[in-house]
Amino acid sequence: MFDFEEGYALLTNRGIDFEGRFYSSSLALEKQWFRLKSGSICNEVTVYYAPDCLDCIYIINPNSELICCNLLPTPKVFPEEYLHQYYARFQELKDHRAQVHAAKKGRRKWL
Protein backbone atom coordinates (compact mmCIF):
# COMPACT_ATOMS: atom_id res chain seq x y z
CA MET A 1 0.00 0.00 0.00
CA PHE A 2 1.14 3.54 -0.68
CA ASP A 3 2.14 5.96 2.05
CA PHE A 4 0.62 9.23 0.90
CA GLU A 5 2.04 12.63 1.66
CA GLU A 6 0.24 15.95 1.49
CA GLY A 7 1.31 18.80 -0.75
CA TYR A 8 -0.04 21.80 -2.60
CA ALA A 9 -0.60 22.31 -6.30
CA LEU A 10 -1.71 25.25 -8.42
CA LEU A 11 -4.51 25.24 -10.96
CA THR A 12 -3.16 26.90 -14.10
CA ASN A 13 -4.26 27.08 -17.72
CA ARG A 14 -1.74 24.30 -18.48
CA GLY A 15 -3.05 21.87 -15.86
CA ILE A 16 -2.57 21.13 -12.19
CA ASP A 17 1.00 22.23 -11.49
CA PHE A 18 2.57 20.10 -8.78
CA GLU A 19 6.31 20.52 -8.31
CA GLY A 20 6.79 21.54 -11.95
CA ARG A 21 4.84 18.60 -13.37
CA PHE A 22 1.39 19.02 -14.87
CA TYR A 23 -1.57 16.75 -14.15
CA SER A 24 -5.19 16.52 -15.26
CA SER A 25 -8.30 14.42 -14.71
CA SER A 26 -11.61 13.84 -16.44
CA LEU A 27 -13.31 15.94 -13.74
CA ALA A 28 -10.89 18.82 -14.33
CA LEU A 29 -11.64 18.74 -18.06
CA GLU A 30 -15.38 18.39 -17.52
CA LYS A 31 -15.50 21.32 -15.08
CA GLN A 32 -13.10 23.35 -17.25
CA TRP A 33 -10.73 24.12 -14.41
CA PHE A 34 -8.05 25.21 -16.86
CA ARG A 35 -10.02 27.81 -18.84
CA LEU A 36 -8.34 30.91 -17.53
CA LYS A 37 -8.34 34.31 -19.17
CA SER A 38 -4.62 34.67 -18.61
CA GLY A 39 -1.60 32.56 -17.78
CA SER A 40 -1.94 33.50 -14.14
CA ILE A 41 -2.57 31.10 -11.32
CA CYS A 42 -6.22 30.52 -10.53
CA ASN A 43 -6.30 28.48 -7.36
CA GLU A 44 -4.31 26.36 -4.94
CA VAL A 45 -5.40 22.82 -4.07
CA THR A 46 -4.25 20.24 -1.57
CA VAL A 47 -2.92 17.08 -3.20
CA TYR A 48 -2.00 13.67 -1.88
CA TYR A 49 0.76 11.70 -3.49
CA ALA A 50 3.12 8.77 -3.09
CA PRO A 51 6.68 10.15 -3.30
CA ASP A 52 7.91 7.01 -5.06
CA CYS A 53 5.21 7.17 -7.76
CA LEU A 54 4.44 10.60 -9.21
CA ASP A 55 2.53 9.30 -12.24
CA CYS A 56 -0.64 10.38 -10.49
CA ILE A 57 -1.67 12.62 -7.64
CA TYR A 58 -4.96 12.76 -5.80
CA ILE A 59 -7.22 15.62 -4.85
CA ILE A 60 -10.40 15.59 -2.79
CA ASN A 61 -13.46 17.14 -4.42
CA PRO A 62 -16.21 18.96 -2.46
CA ASN A 63 -18.09 15.63 -2.05
CA SER A 64 -15.05 14.19 -0.19
CA GLU A 65 -14.26 11.86 -3.08
CA LEU A 66 -10.65 11.11 -3.95
CA ILE A 67 -9.95 12.08 -7.58
CA CYS A 68 -6.92 10.66 -9.42
CA CYS A 69 -5.10 13.17 -11.62
CA ASN A 70 -2.72 11.71 -14.17
CA LEU A 71 0.62 13.12 -15.23
CA LEU A 72 0.43 14.88 -18.59
CA PRO A 73 3.12 14.23 -21.19
CA THR A 74 5.70 16.99 -21.33
CA PRO A 75 6.58 18.55 -24.66
CA LYS A 76 10.06 17.71 -25.84
CA VAL A 77 12.52 20.56 -25.89
CA PHE A 78 14.72 20.37 -28.95
CA PRO A 79 18.33 21.50 -28.95
CA GLU A 80 18.92 24.87 -30.59
CA GLU A 81 20.96 23.22 -33.36
CA TYR A 82 17.98 21.08 -34.33
CA LEU A 83 15.75 24.15 -34.53
CA HIS A 84 18.26 25.94 -36.81
CA GLN A 85 18.30 22.90 -39.10
CA TYR A 86 14.51 22.74 -39.07
CA TYR A 87 14.10 26.41 -40.01
CA ALA A 88 16.80 26.18 -42.69
CA ARG A 89 15.06 23.17 -44.26
CA PHE A 90 11.71 24.93 -44.02
CA GLN A 91 13.15 27.94 -45.86
CA GLU A 92 14.62 25.65 -48.55
CA LEU A 93 11.19 24.11 -49.11
CA LYS A 94 9.57 27.56 -49.35
CA ASP A 95 12.20 28.69 -51.87
CA HIS A 96 11.73 25.52 -53.92
CA ARG A 97 7.97 25.96 -53.95
CA ALA A 98 8.32 29.59 -55.06
CA GLN A 99 10.65 28.50 -57.91
CA VAL A 100 8.21 25.79 -59.05
CA HIS A 101 5.33 28.26 -58.94
CA ALA A 102 7.32 30.85 -60.92
CA ALA A 103 8.31 28.24 -63.50
CA LYS A 104 4.72 27.11 -63.96
CA LYS A 105 3.54 30.71 -64.24
CA GLY A 106 6.15 31.42 -66.92
CA ARG A 107 5.06 28.44 -69.06
CA ARG A 108 1.37 29.31 -69.14
CA LYS A 109 0.00 30.07 -72.56
CA TRP A 110 -2.90 32.46 -72.71
CA LEU A 111 -5.51 32.05 -75.39
PDB file of C-alpha atoms in Angstrom:
ATOM      1  CA  MET A   1       0.000   0.000   0.000  1.00  0.00           C
ATOM      2  CA  PHE A   2       1.142   3.537  -0.682  1.00  0.00           C
ATOM      3  CA  ASP A   3       2.135   5.958   2.047  1.00  0.00           C
ATOM      4  CA  PHE A   4       0.621   9.231   0.904  1.00  0.00           C
ATOM      5  CA  GLU A   5       2.039  12.627   1.660  1.00  0.00           C
ATOM      6  CA  GLU A   6       0.244  15.952   1.487  1.00  0.00           C
ATOM      7  CA  GLY A   7       1.308  18.798  -0.750  1.00  0.00           C
ATOM      8  CA  TYR A   8      -0.037  21.799  -2.602  1.00  0.00           C
ATOM      9  CA  ALA A   9      -0.603  22.314  -6.304  1.00  0.00           C
ATOM     10  CA  LEU A  10      -1.714  25.252  -8.417  1.00  0.00           C
ATOM     11  CA  LEU A  11      -4.509  25.239 -10.961  1.00  0.00           C
ATOM     12  CA  THR A  12      -3.162  26.897 -14.103  1.00  0.00           C
ATOM     13  CA  ASN A  13      -4.257  27.079 -17.715  1.00  0.00           C
ATOM     14  CA  ARG A  14      -1.737  24.305 -18.475  1.00  0.00           C
ATOM     15  CA  GLY A  15      -3.047  21.875 -15.864  1.00  0.00           C
ATOM     16  CA  ILE A  16      -2.569  21.132 -12.186  1.00  0.00           C
ATOM     17  CA  ASP A  17       0.996  22.229 -11.488  1.00  0.00           C
ATOM     18  CA  PHE A  18       2.566  20.097  -8.784  1.00  0.00           C
ATOM     19  CA  GLU A  19       6.309  20.519  -8.311  1.00  0.00           C
ATOM     20  CA  GLY A  20       6.794  21.537 -11.949  1.00  0.00           C
ATOM     21  CA  ARG A  21       4.841  18.604 -13.373  1.00  0.00           C
ATOM     22  CA  PHE A  22       1.386  19.018 -14.874  1.00  0.00           C
ATOM     23  CA  TYR A  23      -1.566  16.752 -14.147  1.00  0.00           C
ATOM     24  CA  SER A  24      -5.187  16.520 -15.257  1.00  0.00           C
ATOM     25  CA  SER A  25      -8.301  14.425 -14.709  1.00  0.00           C
ATOM     26  CA  SER A  26     -11.611  13.838 -16.436  1.00  0.00           C
ATOM     27  CA  LEU A  27     -13.314  15.935 -13.741  1.00  0.00           C
ATOM     28  CA  ALA A  28     -10.889  18.821 -14.333  1.00  0.00           C
ATOM     29  CA  LEU A  29     -11.635  18.739 -18.059  1.00  0.00           C
ATOM     30  CA  GLU A  30     -15.381  18.395 -17.523  1.00  0.00           C
ATOM     31  CA  LYS A  31     -15.502  21.324 -15.082  1.00  0.00           C
ATOM     32  CA  GLN A  32     -13.099  23.350 -17.249  1.00  0.00           C
ATOM     33  CA  TRP A  33     -10.730  24.117 -14.408  1.00  0.00           C
ATOM     34  CA  PHE A  34      -8.047  25.208 -16.857  1.00  0.00           C
ATOM     35  CA  ARG A  35     -10.021  27.806 -18.839  1.00  0.00           C
ATOM     36  CA  LEU A  36      -8.344  30.910 -17.534  1.00  0.00           C
ATOM     37  CA  LYS A  37      -8.338  34.307 -19.168  1.00  0.00           C
ATOM     38  CA  SER A  38      -4.619  34.674 -18.613  1.00  0.00           C
ATOM     39  CA  GLY A  39      -1.604  32.564 -17.782  1.00  0.00           C
ATOM     40  CA  SER A  40      -1.944  33.500 -14.145  1.00  0.00           C
ATOM     41  CA  ILE A  41      -2.574  31.096 -11.316  1.00  0.00           C
ATOM     42  CA  CYS A  42      -6.218  30.522 -10.535  1.00  0.00           C
ATOM     43  CA  ASN A  43      -6.304  28.484  -7.359  1.00  0.00           C
ATOM     44  CA  GLU A  44      -4.307  26.356  -4.940  1.00  0.00           C
ATOM     45  CA  VAL A  45      -5.405  22.822  -4.069  1.00  0.00           C
ATOM     46  CA  THR A  46      -4.247  20.237  -1.570  1.00  0.00           C
ATOM     47  CA  VAL A  47      -2.917  17.077  -3.195  1.00  0.00           C
ATOM     48  CA  TYR A  48      -2.002  13.670  -1.876  1.00  0.00           C
ATOM     49  CA  TYR A  49       0.761  11.696  -3.493  1.00  0.00           C
ATOM     50  CA  ALA A  50       3.122   8.771  -3.090  1.00  0.00           C
ATOM     51  CA  PRO A  51       6.680  10.147  -3.303  1.00  0.00           C
ATOM     52  CA  ASP A  52       7.908   7.013  -5.058  1.00  0.00           C
ATOM     53  CA  CYS A  53       5.212   7.171  -7.760  1.00  0.00           C
ATOM     54  CA  LEU A  54       4.442  10.600  -9.206  1.00  0.00           C
ATOM     55  CA  ASP A  55       2.534   9.302 -12.243  1.00  0.00           C
ATOM     56  CA  CYS A  56      -0.642  10.380 -10.487  1.00  0.00           C
ATOM     57  CA  ILE A  57      -1.666  12.621  -7.637  1.00  0.00           C
ATOM     58  CA  TYR A  58      -4.962  12.763  -5.797  1.00  0.00           C
ATOM     59  CA  ILE A  59      -7.221  15.624  -4.854  1.00  0.00           C
ATOM     60  CA  ILE A  60     -10.401  15.591  -2.790  1.00  0.00           C
ATOM     61  CA  ASN A  61     -13.460  17.138  -4.420  1.00  0.00           C
ATOM     62  CA  PRO A  62     -16.209  18.961  -2.457  1.00  0.00           C
ATOM     63  CA  ASN A  63     -18.090  15.626  -2.052  1.00  0.00           C
ATOM     64  CA  SER A  64     -15.047  14.195  -0.194  1.00  0.00           C
ATOM     65  CA  GLU A  65     -14.256  11.857  -3.083  1.00  0.00           C
ATOM     66  CA  LEU A  66     -10.653  11.105  -3.953  1.00  0.00           C
ATOM     67  CA  ILE A  67      -9.947  12.076  -7.585  1.00  0.00           C
ATOM     68  CA  CYS A  68      -6.924  10.657  -9.423  1.00  0.00           C
ATOM     69  CA  CYS A  69      -5.098  13.167 -11.619  1.00  0.00           C
ATOM     70  CA  ASN A  70      -2.715  11.709 -14.172  1.00  0.00           C
ATOM     71  CA  LEU A  71       0.624  13.122 -15.225  1.00  0.00           C
ATOM     72  CA  LEU A  72       0.428  14.880 -18.590  1.00  0.00           C
ATOM     73  CA  PRO A  73       3.121  14.233 -21.191  1.00  0.00           C
ATOM     74  CA  THR A  74       5.703  16.990 -21.328  1.00  0.00           C
ATOM     75  CA  PRO A  75       6.580  18.550 -24.661  1.00  0.00           C
ATOM     76  CA  LYS A  76      10.057  17.711 -25.839  1.00  0.00           C
ATOM     77  CA  VAL A  77      12.520  20.556 -25.894  1.00  0.00           C
ATOM     78  CA  PHE A  78      14.720  20.366 -28.947  1.00  0.00           C
ATOM     79  CA  PRO A  79      18.330  21.504 -28.947  1.00  0.00           C
ATOM     80  CA  GLU A  80      18.924  24.874 -30.587  1.00  0.00           C
ATOM     81  CA  GLU A  81      20.960  23.223 -33.363  1.00  0.00           C
ATOM     82  CA  TYR A  82      17.981  21.079 -34.330  1.00  0.00           C
ATOM     83  CA  LEU A  83      15.753  24.154 -34.526  1.00  0.00           C
ATOM     84  CA  HIS A  84      18.256  25.936 -36.809  1.00  0.00           C
ATOM     85  CA  GLN A  85      18.301  22.895 -39.096  1.00  0.00           C
ATOM     86  CA  TYR A  86      14.506  22.743 -39.069  1.00  0.00           C
ATOM     87  CA  TYR A  87      14.103  26.413 -40.013  1.00  0.00           C
ATOM     88  CA  ALA A  88      16.804  26.176 -42.694  1.00  0.00           C
ATOM     89  CA  ARG A  89      15.064  23.166 -44.260  1.00  0.00           C
ATOM     90  CA  PHE A  90      11.709  24.931 -44.021  1.00  0.00           C
ATOM     91  CA  GLN A  91      13.152  27.944 -45.858  1.00  0.00           C
ATOM     92  CA  GLU A  92      14.617  25.651 -48.554  1.00  0.00           C
ATOM     93  CA  LEU A  93      11.185  24.113 -49.113  1.00  0.00           C
ATOM     94  CA  LYS A  94       9.571  27.558 -49.348  1.00  0.00           C
ATOM     95  CA  ASP A  95      12.195  28.694 -51.874  1.00  0.00           C
ATOM     96  CA  HIS A  96      11.733  25.522 -53.921  1.00  0.00           C
ATOM     97  CA  ARG A  97       7.966  25.956 -53.946  1.00  0.00           C
ATOM     98  CA  ALA A  98       8.320  29.589 -55.061  1.00  0.00           C
ATOM     99  CA  GLN A  99      10.647  28.501 -57.906  1.00  0.00           C
ATOM    100  CA  VAL A 100       8.215  25.790 -59.045  1.00  0.00           C
ATOM    101  CA  HIS A 101       5.332  28.262 -58.939  1.00  0.00           C
ATOM    102  CA  ALA A 102       7.317  30.851 -60.920  1.00  0.00           C
ATOM    103  CA  ALA A 103       8.313  28.239 -63.504  1.00  0.00           C
ATOM    104  CA  LYS A 104       4.716  27.113 -63.957  1.00  0.00           C
ATOM    105  CA  LYS A 105       3.540  30.714 -64.242  1.00  0.00           C
ATOM    106  CA  GLY A 106       6.154  31.417 -66.919  1.00  0.00           C
ATOM    107  CA  ARG A 107       5.062  28.445 -69.063  1.00  0.00           C
ATOM    108  CA  ARG A 108       1.374  29.312 -69.135  1.00  0.00           C
ATOM    109  CA  LYS A 109      -0.005  30.075 -72.563  1.00  0.00           C
ATOM    110  CA  TRP A 110      -2.903  32.460 -72.710  1.00  0.00           C
ATOM    111  CA  LEU A 111      -5.515  32.045 -75.394  1.00  0.00           C
TER     112      LEU A 111
END
